[in-house]
Short mmCIF file of C-alpha atoms and ligand atoms in Angstrom, two decimals:
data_model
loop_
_atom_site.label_atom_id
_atom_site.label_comp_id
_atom_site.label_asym_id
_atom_site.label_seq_id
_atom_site.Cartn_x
_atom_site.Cartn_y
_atom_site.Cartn_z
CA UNK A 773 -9.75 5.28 22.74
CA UNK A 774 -7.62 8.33 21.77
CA UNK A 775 -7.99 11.60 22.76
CA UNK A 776 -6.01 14.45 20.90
CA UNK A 777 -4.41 17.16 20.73
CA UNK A 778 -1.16 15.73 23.22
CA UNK A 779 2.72 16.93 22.16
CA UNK A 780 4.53 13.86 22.61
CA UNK A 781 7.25 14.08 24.72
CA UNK A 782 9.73 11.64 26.61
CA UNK A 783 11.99 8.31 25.21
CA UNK A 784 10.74 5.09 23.90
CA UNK A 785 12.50 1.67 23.28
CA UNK A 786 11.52 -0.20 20.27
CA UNK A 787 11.13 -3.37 20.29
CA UNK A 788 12.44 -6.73 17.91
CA UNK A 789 11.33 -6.45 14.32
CA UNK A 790 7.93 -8.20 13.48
CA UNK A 791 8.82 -9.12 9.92
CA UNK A 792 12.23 -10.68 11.24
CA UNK A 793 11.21 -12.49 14.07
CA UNK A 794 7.73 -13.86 11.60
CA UNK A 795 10.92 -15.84 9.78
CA UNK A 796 13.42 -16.22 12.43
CA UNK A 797 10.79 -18.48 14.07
CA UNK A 798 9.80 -20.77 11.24
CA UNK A 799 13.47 -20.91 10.14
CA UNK A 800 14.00 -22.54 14.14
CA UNK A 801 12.05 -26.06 12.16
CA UNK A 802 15.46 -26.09 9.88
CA UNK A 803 18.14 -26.46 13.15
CA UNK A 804 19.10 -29.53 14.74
CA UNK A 805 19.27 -28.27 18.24
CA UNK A 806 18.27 -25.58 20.57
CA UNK A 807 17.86 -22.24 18.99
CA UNK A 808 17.80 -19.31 21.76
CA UNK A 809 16.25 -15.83 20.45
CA UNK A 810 16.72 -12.54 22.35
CA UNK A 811 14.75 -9.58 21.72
CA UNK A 812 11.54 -11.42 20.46
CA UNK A 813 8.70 -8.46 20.32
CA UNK A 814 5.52 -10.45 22.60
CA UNK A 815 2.91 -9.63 19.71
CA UNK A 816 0.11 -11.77 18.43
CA UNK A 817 1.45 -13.03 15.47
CA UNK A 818 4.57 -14.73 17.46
CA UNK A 819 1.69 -16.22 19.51
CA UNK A 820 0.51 -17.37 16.84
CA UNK A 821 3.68 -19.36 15.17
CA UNK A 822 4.74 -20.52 18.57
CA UNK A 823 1.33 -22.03 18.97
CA UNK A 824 1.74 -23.41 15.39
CA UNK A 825 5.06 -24.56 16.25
CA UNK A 826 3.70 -26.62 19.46
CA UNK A 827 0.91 -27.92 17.23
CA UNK A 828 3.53 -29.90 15.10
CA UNK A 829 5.38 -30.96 18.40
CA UNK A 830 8.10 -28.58 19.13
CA UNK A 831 9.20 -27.22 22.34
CA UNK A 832 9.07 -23.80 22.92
CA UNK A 833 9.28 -21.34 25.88
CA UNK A 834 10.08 -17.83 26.92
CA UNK A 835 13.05 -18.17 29.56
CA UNK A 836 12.44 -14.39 29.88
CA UNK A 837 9.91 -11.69 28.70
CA UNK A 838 12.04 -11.22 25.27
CA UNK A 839 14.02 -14.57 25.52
CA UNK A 840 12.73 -17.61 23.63
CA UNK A 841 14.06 -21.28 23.26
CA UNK A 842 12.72 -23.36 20.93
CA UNK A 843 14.08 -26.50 20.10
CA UNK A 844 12.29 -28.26 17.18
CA UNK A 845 13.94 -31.49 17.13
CA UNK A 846 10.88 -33.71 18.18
CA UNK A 847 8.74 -32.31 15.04
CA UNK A 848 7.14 -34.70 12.84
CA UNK A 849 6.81 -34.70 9.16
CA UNK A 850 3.26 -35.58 9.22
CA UNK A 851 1.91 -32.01 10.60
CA UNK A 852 -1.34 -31.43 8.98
CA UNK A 853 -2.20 -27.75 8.93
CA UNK A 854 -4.65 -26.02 10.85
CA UNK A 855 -6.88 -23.27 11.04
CA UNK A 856 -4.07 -21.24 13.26
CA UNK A 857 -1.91 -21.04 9.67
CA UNK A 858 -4.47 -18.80 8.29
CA UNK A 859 -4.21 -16.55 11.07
CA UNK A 860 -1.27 -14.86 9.50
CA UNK A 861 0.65 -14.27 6.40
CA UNK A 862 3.82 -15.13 7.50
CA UNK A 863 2.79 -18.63 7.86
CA UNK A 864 4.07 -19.64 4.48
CA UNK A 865 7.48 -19.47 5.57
CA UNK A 866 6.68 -22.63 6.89
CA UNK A 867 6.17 -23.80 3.37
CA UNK A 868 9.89 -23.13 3.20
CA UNK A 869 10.96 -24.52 6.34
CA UNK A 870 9.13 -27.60 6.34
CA UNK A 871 10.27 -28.24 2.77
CA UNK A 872 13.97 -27.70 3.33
CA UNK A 873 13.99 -30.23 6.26
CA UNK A 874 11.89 -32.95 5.57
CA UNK A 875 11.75 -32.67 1.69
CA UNK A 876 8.08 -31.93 2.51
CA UNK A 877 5.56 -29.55 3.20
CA UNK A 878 1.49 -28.73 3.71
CA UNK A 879 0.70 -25.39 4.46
CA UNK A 880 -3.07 -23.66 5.19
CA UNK A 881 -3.43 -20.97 2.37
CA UNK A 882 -2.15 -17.67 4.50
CA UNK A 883 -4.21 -14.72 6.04
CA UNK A 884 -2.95 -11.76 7.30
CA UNK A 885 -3.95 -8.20 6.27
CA UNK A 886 -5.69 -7.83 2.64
CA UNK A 887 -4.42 -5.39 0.11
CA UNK A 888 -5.86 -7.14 -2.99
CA UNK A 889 -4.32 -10.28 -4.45
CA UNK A 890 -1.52 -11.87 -2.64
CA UNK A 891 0.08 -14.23 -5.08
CA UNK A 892 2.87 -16.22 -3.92
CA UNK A 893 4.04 -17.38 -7.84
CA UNK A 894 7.80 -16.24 -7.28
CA UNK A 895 7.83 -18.99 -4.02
CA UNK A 896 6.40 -21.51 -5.88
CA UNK A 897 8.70 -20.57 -8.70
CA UNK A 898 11.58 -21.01 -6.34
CA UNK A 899 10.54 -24.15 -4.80
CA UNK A 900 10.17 -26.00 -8.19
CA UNK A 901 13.59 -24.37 -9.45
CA UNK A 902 15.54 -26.57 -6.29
CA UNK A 903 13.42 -29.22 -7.71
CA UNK A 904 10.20 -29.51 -5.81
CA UNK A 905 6.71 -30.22 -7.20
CA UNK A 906 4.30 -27.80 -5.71
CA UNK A 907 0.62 -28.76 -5.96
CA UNK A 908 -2.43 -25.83 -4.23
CA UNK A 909 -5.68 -25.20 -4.27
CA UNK A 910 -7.60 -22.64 -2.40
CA UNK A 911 -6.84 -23.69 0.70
CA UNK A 912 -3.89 -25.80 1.14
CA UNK A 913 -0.23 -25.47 -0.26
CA UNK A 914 1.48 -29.18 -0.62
CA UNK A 915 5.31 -29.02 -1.86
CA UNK A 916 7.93 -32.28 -2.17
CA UNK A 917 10.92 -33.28 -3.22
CA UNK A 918 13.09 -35.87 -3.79
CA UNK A 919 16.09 -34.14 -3.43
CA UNK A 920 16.72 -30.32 -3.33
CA UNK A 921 19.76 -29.02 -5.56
CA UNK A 922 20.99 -25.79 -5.76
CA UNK A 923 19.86 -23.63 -8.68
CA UNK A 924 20.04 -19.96 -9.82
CA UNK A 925 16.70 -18.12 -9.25
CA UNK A 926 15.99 -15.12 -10.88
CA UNK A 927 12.75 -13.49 -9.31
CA UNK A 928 10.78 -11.71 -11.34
CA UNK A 929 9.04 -9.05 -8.42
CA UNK A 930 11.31 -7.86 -5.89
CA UNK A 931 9.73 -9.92 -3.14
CA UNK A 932 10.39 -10.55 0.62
CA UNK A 933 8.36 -13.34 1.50
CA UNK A 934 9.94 -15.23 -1.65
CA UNK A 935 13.30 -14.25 -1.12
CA UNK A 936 12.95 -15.29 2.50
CA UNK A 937 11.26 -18.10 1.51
CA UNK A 938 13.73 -19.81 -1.25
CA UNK A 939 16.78 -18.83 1.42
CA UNK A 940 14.72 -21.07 4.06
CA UNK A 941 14.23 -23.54 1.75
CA UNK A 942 18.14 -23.39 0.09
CA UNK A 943 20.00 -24.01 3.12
CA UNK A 944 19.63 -27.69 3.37
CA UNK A 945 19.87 -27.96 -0.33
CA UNK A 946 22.46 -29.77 -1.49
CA UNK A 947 25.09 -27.18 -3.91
CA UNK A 948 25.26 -23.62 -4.55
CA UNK A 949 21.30 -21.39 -4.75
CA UNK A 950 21.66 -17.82 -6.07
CA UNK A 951 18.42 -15.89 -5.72
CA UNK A 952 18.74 -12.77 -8.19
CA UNK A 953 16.57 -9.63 -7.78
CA UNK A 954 16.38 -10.61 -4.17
CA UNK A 955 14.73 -7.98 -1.41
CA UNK A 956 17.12 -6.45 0.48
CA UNK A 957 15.07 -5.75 3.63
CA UNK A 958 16.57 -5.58 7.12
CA UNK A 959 14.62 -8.33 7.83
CA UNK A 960 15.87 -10.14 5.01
CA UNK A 961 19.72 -9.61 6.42
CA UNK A 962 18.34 -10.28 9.95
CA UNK A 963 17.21 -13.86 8.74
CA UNK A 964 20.23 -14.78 6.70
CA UNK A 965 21.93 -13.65 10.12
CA UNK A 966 20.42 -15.99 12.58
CA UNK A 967 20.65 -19.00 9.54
CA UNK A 968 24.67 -17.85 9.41
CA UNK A 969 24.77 -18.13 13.43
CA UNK A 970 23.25 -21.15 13.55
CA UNK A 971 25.73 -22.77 10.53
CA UNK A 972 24.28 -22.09 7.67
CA UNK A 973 26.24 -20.36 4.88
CA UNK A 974 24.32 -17.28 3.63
CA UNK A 975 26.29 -14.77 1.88
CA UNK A 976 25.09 -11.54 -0.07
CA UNK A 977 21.99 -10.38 2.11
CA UNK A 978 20.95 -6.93 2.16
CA UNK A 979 22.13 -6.93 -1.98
CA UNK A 980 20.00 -7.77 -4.98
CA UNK A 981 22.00 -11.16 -5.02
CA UNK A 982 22.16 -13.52 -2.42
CA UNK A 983 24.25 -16.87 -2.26
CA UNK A 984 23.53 -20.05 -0.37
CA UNK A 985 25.50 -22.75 -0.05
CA UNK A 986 23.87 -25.84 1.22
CA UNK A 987 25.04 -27.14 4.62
CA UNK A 988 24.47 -30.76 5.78
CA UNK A 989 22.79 -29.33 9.56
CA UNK A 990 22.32 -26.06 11.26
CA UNK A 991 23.43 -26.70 15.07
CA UNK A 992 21.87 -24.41 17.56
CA UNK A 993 22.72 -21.15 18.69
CA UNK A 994 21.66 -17.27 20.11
CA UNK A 995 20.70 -14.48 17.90
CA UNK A 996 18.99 -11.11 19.03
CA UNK A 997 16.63 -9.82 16.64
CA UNK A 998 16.84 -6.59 15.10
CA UNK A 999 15.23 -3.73 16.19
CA UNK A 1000 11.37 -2.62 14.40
CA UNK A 1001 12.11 -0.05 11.69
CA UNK A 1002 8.42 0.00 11.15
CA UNK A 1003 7.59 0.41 14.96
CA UNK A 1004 10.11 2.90 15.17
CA UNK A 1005 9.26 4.87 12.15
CA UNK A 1006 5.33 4.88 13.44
CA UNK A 1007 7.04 6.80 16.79
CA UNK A 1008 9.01 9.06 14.78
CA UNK A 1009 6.12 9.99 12.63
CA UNK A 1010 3.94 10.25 15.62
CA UNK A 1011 6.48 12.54 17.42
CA UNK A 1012 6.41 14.85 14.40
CA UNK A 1013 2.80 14.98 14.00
CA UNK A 1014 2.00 16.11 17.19
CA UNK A 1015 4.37 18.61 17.76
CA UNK A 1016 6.26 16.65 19.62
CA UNK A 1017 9.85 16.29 20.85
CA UNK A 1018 10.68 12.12 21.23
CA UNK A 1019 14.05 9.75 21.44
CA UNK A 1020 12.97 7.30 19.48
CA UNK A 1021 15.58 4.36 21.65
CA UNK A 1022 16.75 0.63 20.25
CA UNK A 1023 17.09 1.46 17.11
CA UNK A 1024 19.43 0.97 13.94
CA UNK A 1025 19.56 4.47 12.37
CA UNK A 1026 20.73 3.43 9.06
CA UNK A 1027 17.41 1.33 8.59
CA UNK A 1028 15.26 4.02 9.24
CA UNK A 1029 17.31 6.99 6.67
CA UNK A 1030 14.02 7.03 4.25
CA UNK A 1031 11.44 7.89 7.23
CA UNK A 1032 14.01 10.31 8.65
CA UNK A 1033 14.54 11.61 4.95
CA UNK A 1034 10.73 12.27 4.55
CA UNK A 1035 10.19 13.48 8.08
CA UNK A 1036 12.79 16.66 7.41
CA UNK A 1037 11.50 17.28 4.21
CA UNK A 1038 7.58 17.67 5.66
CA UNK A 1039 9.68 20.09 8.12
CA UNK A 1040 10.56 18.21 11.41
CA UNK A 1041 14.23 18.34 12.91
CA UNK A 1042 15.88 14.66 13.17
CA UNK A 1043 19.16 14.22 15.38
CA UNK A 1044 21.04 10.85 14.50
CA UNK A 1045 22.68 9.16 17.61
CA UNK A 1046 24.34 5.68 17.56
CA UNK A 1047 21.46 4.05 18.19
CA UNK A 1048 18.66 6.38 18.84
CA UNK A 1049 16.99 9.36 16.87
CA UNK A 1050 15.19 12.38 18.39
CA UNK A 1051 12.23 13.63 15.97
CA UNK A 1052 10.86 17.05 17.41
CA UNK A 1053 8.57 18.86 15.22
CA UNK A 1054 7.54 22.19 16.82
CA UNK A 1055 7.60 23.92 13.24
CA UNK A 1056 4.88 24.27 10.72
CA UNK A 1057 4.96 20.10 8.76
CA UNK A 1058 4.46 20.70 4.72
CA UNK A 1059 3.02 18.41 2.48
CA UNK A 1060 5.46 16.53 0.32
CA UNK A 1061 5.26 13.41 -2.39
CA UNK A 1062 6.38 10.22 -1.43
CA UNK A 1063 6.88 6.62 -3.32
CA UNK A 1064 6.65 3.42 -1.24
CA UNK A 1065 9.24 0.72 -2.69
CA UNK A 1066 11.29 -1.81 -1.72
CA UNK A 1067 13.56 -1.51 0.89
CA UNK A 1068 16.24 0.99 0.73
CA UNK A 1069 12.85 3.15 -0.82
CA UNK A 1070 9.92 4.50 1.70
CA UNK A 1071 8.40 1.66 3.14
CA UNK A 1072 5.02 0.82 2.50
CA UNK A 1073 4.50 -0.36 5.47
CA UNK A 1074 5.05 3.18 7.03
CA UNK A 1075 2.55 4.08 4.28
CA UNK A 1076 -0.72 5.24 6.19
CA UNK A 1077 1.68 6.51 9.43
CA UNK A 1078 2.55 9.19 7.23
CA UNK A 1079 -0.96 10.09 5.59
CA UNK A 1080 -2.29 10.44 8.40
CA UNK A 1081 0.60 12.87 9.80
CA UNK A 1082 -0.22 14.68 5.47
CA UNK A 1083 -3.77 14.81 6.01
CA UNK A 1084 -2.97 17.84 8.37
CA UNK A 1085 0.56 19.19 6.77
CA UNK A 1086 0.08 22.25 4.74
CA UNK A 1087 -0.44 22.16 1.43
CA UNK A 1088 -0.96 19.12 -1.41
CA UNK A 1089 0.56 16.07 -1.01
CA UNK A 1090 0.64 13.11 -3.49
CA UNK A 1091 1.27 9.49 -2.15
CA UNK A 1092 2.16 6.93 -4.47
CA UNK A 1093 1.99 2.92 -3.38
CA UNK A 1094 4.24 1.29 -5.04
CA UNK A 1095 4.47 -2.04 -3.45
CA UNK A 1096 0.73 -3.24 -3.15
CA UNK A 1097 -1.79 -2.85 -5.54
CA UNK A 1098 -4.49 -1.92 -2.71
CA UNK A 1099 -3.13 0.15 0.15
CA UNK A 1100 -5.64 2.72 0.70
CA UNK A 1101 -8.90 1.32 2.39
CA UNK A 1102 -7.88 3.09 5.99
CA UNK A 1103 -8.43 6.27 3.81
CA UNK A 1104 -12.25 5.79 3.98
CA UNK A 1105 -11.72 6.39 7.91
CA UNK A 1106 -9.45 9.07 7.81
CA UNK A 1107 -12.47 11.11 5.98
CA UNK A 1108 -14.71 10.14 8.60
CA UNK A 1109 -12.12 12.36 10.94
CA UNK A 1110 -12.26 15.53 8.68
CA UNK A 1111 -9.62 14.40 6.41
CA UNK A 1112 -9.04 15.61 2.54
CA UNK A 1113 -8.18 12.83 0.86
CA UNK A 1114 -8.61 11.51 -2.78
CA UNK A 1115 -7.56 8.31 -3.65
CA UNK A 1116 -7.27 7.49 -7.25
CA UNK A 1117 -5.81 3.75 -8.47
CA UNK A 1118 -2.42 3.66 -6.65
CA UNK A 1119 -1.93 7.33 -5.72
CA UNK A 1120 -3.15 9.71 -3.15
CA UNK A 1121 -4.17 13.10 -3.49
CA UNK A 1122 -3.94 15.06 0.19
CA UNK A 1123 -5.24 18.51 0.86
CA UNK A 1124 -3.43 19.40 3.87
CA UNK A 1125 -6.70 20.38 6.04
CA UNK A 1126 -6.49 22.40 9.78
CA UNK A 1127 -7.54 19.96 11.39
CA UNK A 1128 -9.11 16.26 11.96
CA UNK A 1129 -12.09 15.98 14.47
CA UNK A 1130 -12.38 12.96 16.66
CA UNK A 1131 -14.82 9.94 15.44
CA UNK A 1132 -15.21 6.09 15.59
CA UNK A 1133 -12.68 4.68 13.24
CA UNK A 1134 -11.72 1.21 12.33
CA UNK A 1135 -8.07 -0.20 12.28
CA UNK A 1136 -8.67 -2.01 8.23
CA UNK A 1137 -5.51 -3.55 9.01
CA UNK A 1138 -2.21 -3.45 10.78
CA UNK A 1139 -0.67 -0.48 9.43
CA UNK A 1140 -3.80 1.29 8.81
CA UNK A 1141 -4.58 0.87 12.35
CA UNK A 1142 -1.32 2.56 13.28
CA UNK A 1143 -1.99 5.15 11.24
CA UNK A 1144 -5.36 5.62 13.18
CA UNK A 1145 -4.02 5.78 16.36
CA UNK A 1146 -1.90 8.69 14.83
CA UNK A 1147 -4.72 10.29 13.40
CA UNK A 1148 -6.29 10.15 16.99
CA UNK A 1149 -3.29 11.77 18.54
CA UNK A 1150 -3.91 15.03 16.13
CA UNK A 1151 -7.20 14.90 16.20
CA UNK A 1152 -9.43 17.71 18.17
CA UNK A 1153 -11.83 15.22 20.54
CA UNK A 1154 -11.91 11.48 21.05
CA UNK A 1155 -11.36 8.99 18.51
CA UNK A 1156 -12.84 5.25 18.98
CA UNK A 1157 -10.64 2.79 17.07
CA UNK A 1158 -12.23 -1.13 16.98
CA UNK A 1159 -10.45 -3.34 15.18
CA UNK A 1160 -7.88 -3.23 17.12
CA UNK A 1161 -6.62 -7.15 17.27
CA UNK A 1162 -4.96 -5.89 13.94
CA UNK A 1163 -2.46 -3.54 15.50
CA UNK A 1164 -1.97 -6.40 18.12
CA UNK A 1165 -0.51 -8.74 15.11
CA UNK A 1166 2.71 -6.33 15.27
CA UNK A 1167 2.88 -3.72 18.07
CA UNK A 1168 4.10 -4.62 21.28
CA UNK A 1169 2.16 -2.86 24.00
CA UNK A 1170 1.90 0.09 21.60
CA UNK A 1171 -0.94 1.57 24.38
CA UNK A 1172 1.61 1.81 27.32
CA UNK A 1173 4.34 3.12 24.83
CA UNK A 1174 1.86 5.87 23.41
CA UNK A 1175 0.74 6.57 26.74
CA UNK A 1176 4.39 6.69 28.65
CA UNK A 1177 5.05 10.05 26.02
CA UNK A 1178 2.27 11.72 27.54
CA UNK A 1179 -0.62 10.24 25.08
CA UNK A 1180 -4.03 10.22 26.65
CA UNK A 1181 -5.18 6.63 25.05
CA UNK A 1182 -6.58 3.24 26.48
CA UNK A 1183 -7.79 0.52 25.87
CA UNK A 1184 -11.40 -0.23 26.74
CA UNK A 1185 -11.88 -3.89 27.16
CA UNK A 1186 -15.12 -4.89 25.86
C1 LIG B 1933 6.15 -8.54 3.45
O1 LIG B 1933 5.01 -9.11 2.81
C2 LIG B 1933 5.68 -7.99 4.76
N1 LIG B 1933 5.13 -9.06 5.55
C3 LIG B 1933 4.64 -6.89 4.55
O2 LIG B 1933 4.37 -6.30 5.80
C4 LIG B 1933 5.22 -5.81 3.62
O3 LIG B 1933 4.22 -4.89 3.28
C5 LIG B 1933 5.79 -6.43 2.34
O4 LIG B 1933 6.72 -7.50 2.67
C6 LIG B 1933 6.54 -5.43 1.48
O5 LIG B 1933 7.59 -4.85 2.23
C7 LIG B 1933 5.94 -9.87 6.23
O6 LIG B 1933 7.14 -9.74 6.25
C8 LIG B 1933 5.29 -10.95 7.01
P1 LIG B 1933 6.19 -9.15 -0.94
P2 LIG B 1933 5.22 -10.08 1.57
O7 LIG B 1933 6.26 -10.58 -1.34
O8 LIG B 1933 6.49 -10.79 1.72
C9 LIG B 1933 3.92 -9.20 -5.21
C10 LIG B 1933 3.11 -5.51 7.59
O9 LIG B 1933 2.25 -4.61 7.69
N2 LIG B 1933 4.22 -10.64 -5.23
O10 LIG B 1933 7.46 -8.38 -0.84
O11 LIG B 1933 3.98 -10.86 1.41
C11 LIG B 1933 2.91 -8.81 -4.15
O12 LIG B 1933 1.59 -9.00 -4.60
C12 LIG B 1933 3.09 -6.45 6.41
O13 LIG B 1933 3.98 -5.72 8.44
C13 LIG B 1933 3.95 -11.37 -6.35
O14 LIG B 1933 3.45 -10.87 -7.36
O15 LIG B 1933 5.35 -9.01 0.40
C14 LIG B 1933 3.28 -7.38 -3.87
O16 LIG B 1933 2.67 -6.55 -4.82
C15 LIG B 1933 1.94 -6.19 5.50
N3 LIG B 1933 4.27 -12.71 -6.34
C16 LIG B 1933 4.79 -7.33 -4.08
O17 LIG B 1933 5.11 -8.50 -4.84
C17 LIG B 1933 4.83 -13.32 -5.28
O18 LIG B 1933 5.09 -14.54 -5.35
C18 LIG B 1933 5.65 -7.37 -2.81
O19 LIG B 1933 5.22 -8.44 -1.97
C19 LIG B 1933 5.10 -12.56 -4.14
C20 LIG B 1933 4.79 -11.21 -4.14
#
């Protein structure tokens, strides 16, 4: 429940990236001894692995709120997958996991939010280039191998989960893998980070061309996780959108240079500190055009943070998706609140209105949901958002954050 029309004002510490730690975690099945991660955000979707993890006979525990050992020695090939795989996307990295340690794999088809078709041809690809067969249906994933030798892969859609994906599965491989066309996401350099720390040989990350050279074990080790850019760029556009003054805290400015890019453009002031950013936007905000791609481009997960902050700027706005072929459905409940919004294929057309009007709204998915709780924050009245178990996948206590800036939101526990 959301009621509107707060300034946000205060500091807020963001917490260890979702689509990192979603890798970091399966990537613990490839290491022969006790992996320690710091900073691990407590959000549903680590429940989630961790539980999966268990499942197959790992042990894993949190030695501290953030803290989390897991040591995945005692797993056994024979896991047979389980309903909890389909709980979120990122569960096919275990496709890759599994596969680079026991030459064998069976994953649940994934879940995880719908925008249209998810294929996952440019893993599969990958997998049968290091010489795997790969065998699915409709609801399970199988992948084997004799052997896995290094190969060149040349991906044919700039795409995380596959880049992430042929990395986890490369660095048992035996010989050279060069993924070409690779994502360059933080997340991306986060993983081949923690692989690196734990022995693995990972070079080129955070380029279009990354290099792994098979080890014969990964050892054990610490890694933090990096900060949210997604998490912080929903507090920076929140901060702006209301009027607000905010130090967005924890933070690697460099990641977040798009969102800060965009937010001065639609009229807000941004101050760059070592690690922090302060967003105040006390000014009139101005509609502006904006292209989701690939990482260094606008996220698209920061897609409907930033519609919703539009759907009030003055003036036309056009929003282009460039990443997912359907982005929009949280739309539908922005017009419930007032908003003027037209959505046509992959673009948005946004009529900067005065202002949104409280209503019952649904979180369609994660980022949509994030972008309702925005919407709520601007909104004259109270806004009702159900759905919420969405924005639970991959925001850590983002009530109590919202709420510690002065937000007047709860959660009503039905
Ligand atoms: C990751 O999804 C993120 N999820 C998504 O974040 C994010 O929106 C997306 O990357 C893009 O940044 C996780 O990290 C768990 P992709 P992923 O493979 O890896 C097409 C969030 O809200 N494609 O980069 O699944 C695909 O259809 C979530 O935190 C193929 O055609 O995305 C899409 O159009 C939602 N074939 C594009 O590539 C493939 O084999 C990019 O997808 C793979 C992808």
């Amino acid at each position: 429940m959301v009621k509107g029309g707060k300034k946000l004002y205060g500091e807020v510490s963001v917490s260890g990236a979702k689509n990192a730690v979603v890798a970091i975690i399966p990537a613990a099945i490839l290491v022969d001894g006790i992996c320690i991660v710091e900073n691990v955000p407590d959000i549903q979707d680590v429940r989630v692995l961790i539980a999966i993890l268990e499942n197959m006979g790992a042990s894993v525990a949190f030695t501290d709120e953030s803290t989390l050992k897991i040591d995945c020695r005692a797993i056994s090939k024979q896991n047979e997958p389980d309903a909890l795989m389909r709980k979120m996307r990122a569960s096919y990295y275990l496709l890759g996991a599994l596969l680079g340690r026991f030459r064998a794999a069976k994953v649940t088809m994934p879940g995880g939010c719908s925008f249209g078709v998810r294929p996952i041809d440019q893993h599969i690809k990958g997998f049968e280039a290091l010489g795997a067969s790969v065998w699915q249906d409709s609801d399970v994933i199988v992948a084997s191998a004799e052997e896995l030798k290094g190969t060149n892969v040349y991906l044919d859609i700039v795409s995380v989960g596959a880049t992430i994906n042929i990395m986890l599965a490369a660095v048992l491989a035996e010989g050279v893998t060069v993924i070409e066309n690779a994502a360059k996401e933080p997340h991306i350099v986060d993983l081949a980070n923690f692989l690196n720390a734990m022995g693995a040989n990972v070079k080129g990350a955070g380029t279009d061309v990354i290099k792994v050279t098979g080890v014969k074990k990964l050892s054990g080790g610490a890694y933090s996780i990096i900060p949210d850019q997604i998490e912080a760029g929903t507090f920076m556009v929140a901060a702006a959108a209301t009027g607000g003054n905010v130090l967005v805290k924890n933070i690697i400015p460099k990641h977040m240079e798009s969102i800060s890019a965009k937010l001065i453009e639609v009229g807000a002031k941004i101050t760059e500190h070592d690690d922090s950013i302060r967003v105040e936007g006390d000014g009139e905000l101005s509609g502006v055009n904006i292209k989701t791609q690939p990482y260094p481009g606008y996220p698209t997960d920061m897609q409907p943070q930033i519609v919703a902050l539009l759907s009030t700027a003055k003036g036309i706005s056009l929003v282009t998706e460039g990443v997912w072929d359907n982005r929009f459905q949280y739309v539908g409940e922005l017009l419930r609140m007032g908003a003027d919004i037209r959505v046509d294929g992959k673009s948005a057309f946004i009529n900067g209105v005065d202002h949104l009007t409280g209503a019952p709204v649904r979180a369609t998915d994660l980022r949509g949901g994030a972008g309702m709780v925005i919407a709520g924050l601007i909104a004259e009245g109270t806004t009702e958002i159900t759905d919420i178990q969405y924005i639970d996948r991959g925001y850590e206590k983002i009530e109590e954050k919202f709420k510690a800036l002065g937000a007047d939101i709860y959660r009503v526990n039905s």
